[in-house]
Short mmCIF file of C-alpha atoms and ligand atoms in Angstrom, two decimals:
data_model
loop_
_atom_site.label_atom_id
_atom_site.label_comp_id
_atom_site.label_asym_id
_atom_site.label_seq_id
_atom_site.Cartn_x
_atom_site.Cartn_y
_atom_site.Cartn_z
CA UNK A 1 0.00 0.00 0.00
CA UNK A 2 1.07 3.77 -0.44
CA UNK A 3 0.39 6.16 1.38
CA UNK A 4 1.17 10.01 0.54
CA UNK A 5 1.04 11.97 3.18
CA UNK A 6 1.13 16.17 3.44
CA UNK A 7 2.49 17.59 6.13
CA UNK A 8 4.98 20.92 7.10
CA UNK A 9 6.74 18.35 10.00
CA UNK A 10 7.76 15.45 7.85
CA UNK A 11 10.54 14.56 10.61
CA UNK A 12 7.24 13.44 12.85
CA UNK A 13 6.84 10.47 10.87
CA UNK A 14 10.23 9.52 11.62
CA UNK A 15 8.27 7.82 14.79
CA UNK A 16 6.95 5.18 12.47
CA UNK A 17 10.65 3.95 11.75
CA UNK A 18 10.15 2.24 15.25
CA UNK A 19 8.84 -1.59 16.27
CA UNK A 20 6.60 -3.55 13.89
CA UNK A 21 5.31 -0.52 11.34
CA UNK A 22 9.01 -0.46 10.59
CA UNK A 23 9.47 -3.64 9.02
CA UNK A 24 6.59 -3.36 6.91
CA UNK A 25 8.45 -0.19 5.60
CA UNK A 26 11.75 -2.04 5.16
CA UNK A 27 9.92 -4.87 3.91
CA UNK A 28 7.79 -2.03 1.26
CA UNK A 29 4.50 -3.62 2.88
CA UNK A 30 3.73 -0.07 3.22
CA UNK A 31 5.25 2.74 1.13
CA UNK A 32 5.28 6.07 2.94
CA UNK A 33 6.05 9.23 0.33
CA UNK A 34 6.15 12.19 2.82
CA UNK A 35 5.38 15.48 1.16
CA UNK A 36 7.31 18.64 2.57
CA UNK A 37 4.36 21.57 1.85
CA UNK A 38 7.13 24.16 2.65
CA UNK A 39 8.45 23.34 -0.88
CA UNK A 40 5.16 24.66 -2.50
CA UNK A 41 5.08 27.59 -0.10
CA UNK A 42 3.59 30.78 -1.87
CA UNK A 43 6.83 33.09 -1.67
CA UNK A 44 10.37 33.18 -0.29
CA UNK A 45 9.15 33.47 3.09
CA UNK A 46 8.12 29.64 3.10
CA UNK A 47 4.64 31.01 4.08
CA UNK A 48 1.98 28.27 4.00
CA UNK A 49 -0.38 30.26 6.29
CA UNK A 50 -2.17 33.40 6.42
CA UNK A 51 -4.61 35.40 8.67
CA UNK A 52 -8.26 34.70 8.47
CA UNK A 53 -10.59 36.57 6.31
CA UNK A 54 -12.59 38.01 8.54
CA UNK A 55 -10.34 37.83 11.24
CA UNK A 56 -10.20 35.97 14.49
CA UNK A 57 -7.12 34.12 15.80
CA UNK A 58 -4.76 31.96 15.03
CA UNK A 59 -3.41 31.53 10.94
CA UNK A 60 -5.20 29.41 8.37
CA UNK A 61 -2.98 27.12 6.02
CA UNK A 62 -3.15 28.27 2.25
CA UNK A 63 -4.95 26.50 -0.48
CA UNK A 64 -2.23 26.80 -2.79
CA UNK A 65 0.60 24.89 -1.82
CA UNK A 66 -1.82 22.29 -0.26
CA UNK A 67 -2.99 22.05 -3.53
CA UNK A 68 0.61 21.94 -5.76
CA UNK A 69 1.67 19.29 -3.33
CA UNK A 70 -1.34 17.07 -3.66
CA UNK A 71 -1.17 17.57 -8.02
CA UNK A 72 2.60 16.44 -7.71
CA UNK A 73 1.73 13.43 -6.66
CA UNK A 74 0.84 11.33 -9.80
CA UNK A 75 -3.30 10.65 -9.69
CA UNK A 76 -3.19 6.74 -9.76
CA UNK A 77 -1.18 6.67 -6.82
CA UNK A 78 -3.36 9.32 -4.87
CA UNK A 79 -6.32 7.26 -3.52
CA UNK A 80 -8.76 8.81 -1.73
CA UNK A 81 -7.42 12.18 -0.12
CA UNK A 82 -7.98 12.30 3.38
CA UNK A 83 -7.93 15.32 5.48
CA UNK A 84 -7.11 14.88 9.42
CA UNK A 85 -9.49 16.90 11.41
CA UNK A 86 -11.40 16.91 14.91
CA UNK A 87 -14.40 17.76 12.68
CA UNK A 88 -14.45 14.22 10.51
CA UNK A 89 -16.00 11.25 10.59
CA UNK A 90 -14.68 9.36 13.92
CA UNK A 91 -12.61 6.36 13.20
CA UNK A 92 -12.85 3.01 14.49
CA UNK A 93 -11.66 -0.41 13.58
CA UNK A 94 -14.03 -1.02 11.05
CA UNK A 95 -12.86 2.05 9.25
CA UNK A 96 -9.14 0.97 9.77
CA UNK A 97 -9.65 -2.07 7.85
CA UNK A 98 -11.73 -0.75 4.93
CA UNK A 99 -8.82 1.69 4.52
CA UNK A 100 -6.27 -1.09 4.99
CA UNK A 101 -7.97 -2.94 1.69
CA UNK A 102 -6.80 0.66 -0.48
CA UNK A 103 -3.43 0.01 -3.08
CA UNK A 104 -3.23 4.56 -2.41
CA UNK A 105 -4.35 6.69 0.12
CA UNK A 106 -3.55 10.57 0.55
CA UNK A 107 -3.19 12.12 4.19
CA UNK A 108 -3.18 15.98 4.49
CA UNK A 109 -2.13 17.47 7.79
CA UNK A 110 -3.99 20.25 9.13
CA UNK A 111 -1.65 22.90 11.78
CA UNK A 112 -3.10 26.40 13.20
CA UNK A 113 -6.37 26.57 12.58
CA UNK A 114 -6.74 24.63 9.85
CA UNK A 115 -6.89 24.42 6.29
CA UNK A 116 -8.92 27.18 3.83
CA UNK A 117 -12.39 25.21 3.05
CA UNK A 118 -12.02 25.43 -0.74
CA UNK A 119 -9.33 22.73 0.00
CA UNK A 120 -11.54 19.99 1.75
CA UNK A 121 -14.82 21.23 -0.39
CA UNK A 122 -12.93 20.66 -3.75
CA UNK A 123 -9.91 18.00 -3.73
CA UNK A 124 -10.53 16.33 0.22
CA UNK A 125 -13.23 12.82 0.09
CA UNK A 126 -12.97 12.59 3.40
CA UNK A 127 -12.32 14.23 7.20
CA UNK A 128 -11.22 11.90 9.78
CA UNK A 129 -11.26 12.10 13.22
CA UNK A 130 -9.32 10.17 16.35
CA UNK A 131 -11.63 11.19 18.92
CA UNK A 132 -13.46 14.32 20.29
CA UNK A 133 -10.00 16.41 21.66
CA UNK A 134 -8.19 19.04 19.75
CA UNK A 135 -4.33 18.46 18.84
CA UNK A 136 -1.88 20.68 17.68
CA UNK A 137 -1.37 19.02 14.42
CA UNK A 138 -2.74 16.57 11.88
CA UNK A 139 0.55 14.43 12.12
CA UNK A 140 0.09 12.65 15.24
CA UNK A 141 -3.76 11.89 13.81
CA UNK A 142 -2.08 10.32 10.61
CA UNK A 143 0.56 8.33 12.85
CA UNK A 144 -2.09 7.10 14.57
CA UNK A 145 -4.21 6.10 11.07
CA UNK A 146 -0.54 5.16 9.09
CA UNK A 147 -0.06 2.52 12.70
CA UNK A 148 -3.42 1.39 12.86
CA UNK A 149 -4.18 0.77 8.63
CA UNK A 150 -0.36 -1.11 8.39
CA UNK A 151 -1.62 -4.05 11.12
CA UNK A 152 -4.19 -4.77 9.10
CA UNK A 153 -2.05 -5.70 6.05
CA UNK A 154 -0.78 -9.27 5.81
CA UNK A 155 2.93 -9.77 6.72
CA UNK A 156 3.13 -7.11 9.33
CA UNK A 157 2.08 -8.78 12.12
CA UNK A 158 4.38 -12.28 13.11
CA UNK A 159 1.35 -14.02 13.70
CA UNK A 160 -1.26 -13.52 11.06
CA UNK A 161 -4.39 -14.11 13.25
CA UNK A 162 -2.93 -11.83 16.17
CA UNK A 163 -5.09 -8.48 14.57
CA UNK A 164 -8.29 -10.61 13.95
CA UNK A 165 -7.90 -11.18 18.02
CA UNK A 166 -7.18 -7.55 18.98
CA UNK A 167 -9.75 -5.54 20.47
CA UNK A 168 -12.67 -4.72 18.44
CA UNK A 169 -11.84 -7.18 15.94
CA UNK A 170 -14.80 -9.35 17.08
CA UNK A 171 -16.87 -6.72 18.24
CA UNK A 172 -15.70 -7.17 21.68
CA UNK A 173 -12.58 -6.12 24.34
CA UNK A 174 -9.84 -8.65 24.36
CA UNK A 175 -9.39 -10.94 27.28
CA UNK A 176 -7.24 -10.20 30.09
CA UNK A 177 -3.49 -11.30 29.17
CA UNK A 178 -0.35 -12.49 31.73
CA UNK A 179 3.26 -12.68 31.44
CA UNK A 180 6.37 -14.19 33.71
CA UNK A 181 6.01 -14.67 36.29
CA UNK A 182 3.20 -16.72 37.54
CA UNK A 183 3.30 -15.09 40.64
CA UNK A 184 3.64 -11.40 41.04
CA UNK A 185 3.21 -9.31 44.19
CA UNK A 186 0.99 -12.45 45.62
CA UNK A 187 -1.50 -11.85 42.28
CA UNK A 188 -1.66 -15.41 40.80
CA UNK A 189 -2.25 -15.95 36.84
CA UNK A 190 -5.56 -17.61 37.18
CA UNK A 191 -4.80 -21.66 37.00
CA UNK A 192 -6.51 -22.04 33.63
CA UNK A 193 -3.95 -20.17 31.73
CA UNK A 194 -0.76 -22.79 32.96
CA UNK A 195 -3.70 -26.16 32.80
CA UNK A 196 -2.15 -26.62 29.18
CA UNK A 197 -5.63 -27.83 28.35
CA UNK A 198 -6.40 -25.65 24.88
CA UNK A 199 -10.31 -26.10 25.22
CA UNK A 200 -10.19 -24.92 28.62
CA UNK A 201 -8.13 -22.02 27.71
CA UNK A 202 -9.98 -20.84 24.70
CA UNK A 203 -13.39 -21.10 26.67
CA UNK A 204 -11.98 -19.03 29.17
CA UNK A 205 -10.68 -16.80 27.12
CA UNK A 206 -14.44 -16.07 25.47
CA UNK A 207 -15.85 -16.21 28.55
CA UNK A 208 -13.48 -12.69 30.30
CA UNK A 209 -13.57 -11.50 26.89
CA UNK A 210 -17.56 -11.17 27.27
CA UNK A 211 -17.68 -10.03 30.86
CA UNK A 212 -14.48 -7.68 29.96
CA UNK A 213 -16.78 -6.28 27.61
CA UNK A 214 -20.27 -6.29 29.82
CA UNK A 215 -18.47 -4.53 32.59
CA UNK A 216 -16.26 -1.83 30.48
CA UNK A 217 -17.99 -1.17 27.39
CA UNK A 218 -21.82 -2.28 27.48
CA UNK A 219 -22.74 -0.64 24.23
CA UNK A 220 -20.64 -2.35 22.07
CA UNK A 221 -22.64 -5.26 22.73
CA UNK A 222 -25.34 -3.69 20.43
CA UNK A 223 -23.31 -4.53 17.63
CA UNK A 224 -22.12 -7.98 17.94
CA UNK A 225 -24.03 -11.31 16.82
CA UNK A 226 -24.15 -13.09 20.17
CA UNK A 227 -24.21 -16.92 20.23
CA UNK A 228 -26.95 -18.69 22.49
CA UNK A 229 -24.34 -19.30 25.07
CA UNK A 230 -23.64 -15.71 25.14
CA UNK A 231 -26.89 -14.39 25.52
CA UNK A 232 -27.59 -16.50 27.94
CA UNK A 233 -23.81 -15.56 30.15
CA UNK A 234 -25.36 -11.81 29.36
CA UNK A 235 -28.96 -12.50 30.74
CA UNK A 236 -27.49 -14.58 34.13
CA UNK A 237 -24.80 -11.44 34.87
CA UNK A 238 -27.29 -8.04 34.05
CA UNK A 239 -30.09 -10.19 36.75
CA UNK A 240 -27.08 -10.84 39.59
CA UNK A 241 -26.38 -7.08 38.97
CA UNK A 242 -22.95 -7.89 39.21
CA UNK A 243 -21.90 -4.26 38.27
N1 LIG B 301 -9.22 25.27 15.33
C1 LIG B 301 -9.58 24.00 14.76
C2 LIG B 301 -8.64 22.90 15.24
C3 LIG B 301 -7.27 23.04 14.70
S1 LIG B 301 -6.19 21.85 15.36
C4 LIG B 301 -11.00 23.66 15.18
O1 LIG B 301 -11.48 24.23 16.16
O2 LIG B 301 -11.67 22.82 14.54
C5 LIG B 301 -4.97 21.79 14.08
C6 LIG B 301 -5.01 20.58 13.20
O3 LIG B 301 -4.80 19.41 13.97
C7 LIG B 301 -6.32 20.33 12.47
O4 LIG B 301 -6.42 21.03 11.27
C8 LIG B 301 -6.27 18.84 12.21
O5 LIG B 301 -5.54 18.54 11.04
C9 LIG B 301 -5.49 18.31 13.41
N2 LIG B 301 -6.34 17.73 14.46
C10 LIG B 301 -6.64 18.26 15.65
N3 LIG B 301 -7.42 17.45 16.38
C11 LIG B 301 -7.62 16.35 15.65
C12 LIG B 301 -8.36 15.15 15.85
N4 LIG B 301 -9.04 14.94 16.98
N5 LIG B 301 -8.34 14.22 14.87
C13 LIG B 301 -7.67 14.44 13.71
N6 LIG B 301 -6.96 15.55 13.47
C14 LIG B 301 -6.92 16.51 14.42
#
């Protein structure tokens, strides 16, 4: 997959030459092309920004180099041209992989105030959101999106189920998960985990996954096609209130 990104802080995504995202870069799983806007900038000044029409605070990033940058990158390798922005469409996992299925995918990084409309009204498909805060840049968004989209492709993970177990994959919060040693502080790992006995394990493992779930995040729930057995683990804990 590539993915074109916009940005005045290229050297940000210099984070993503860390842990697993790296090695699907060395391995061109992923192919990052990070576009410096300062080249396009309107005048010797580098300027990429101006004041608001109108007024008001803060500066407002230009249409025009936003624009040159996004036209010098060839249109079969654009994709769909995202904008980062606490005013898009809130992403979640289900998102993540529909963008993880794209060959191209364009990333524009908003700073200051933003970016002038005619930009996202003319050349942007869609705004994207990481959750209701306000950051000081677009980039850590996009690292967040780049991370997220690249664990979804085949080969970056060692094991190839380990995403279709994460979190959300299923609909519901992963299990609870223990490492050495067995006994920590007087906290035991609960006996099931070192019984060896995969059936056990696995039914265990659905089992806290579903409470997990119940206790932490109800509503997602609403969304997932319970078996009988589930509905049934979900009817016996909401009557003992166990909450
Ligand atoms: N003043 C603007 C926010 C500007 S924040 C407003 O009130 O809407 C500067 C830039 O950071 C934005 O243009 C956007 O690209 C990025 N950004 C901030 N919060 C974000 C979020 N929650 N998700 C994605 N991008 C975000």
């Amino acid at each position: 997959m590539r993915i074109n990104v916009i940005t005045i802080f290229p050297e940000i995504f210099d984070i993503l030459n860390v842990g697993v995202i790296s090695k699907s870069l060395k391995n061109k799983i992923i192919k990052l092309d990070i576009r410096d806007l300062r080249k396009n900038a309107t005048n010797k000044h580098n300027n990429i920004d101006s004041k608001p029409y109108g007024g008001g605070e803060g500066m407002v990033m230009m249409a025009e180099p936003i624009v040159k940058t996004l036209k010098q990158i060839k249109k079969k390798e654009r994709g769909p041209v995202i904008f980062m922005s606490p005013q898009g469409e809130k992403l979640d996992q289900k998102k993540v992989k529909s963008f993880s299925k794209l060959k191209n995918i364009t990333i524009i990084c908003g700073r200051y105030e933003g970016i002038d409309q005619r930009v996202i009204d003319k050349y942007v498909d869609e705004e994207i959101s990481i959750g209701d805060f306000i950051l000081s840049g677009g980039e850590y968004a996009a690292v967040c999106l780049i991370d997220a989209i690249t664990r979804h492709i085949p080969g970056t993970l060692g094991n190839k189920d380990s995403y279709l177990k994460d979190t959300f994959s299923n609909g519901l919060l992963k299990g609870d998960v223990y490492a050495k040693p067995e006994s920590f502080e007087s906290m035991k790992v609960p006996d099931v985990l070192l019984s060896g006995n995969h059936k056990e394990i696995d039914s265990w493992r659905e089992h806290n996954s579903l409470l997990k779930t119940f206790i932490k995040r109800p509503e997602l729930l609403n969304d997932v096609k319970l078996t009988k057995k589930q509905k049934k683990l979900l009817e016996e804990w909401a009557s003992k209130d166990i909450l």
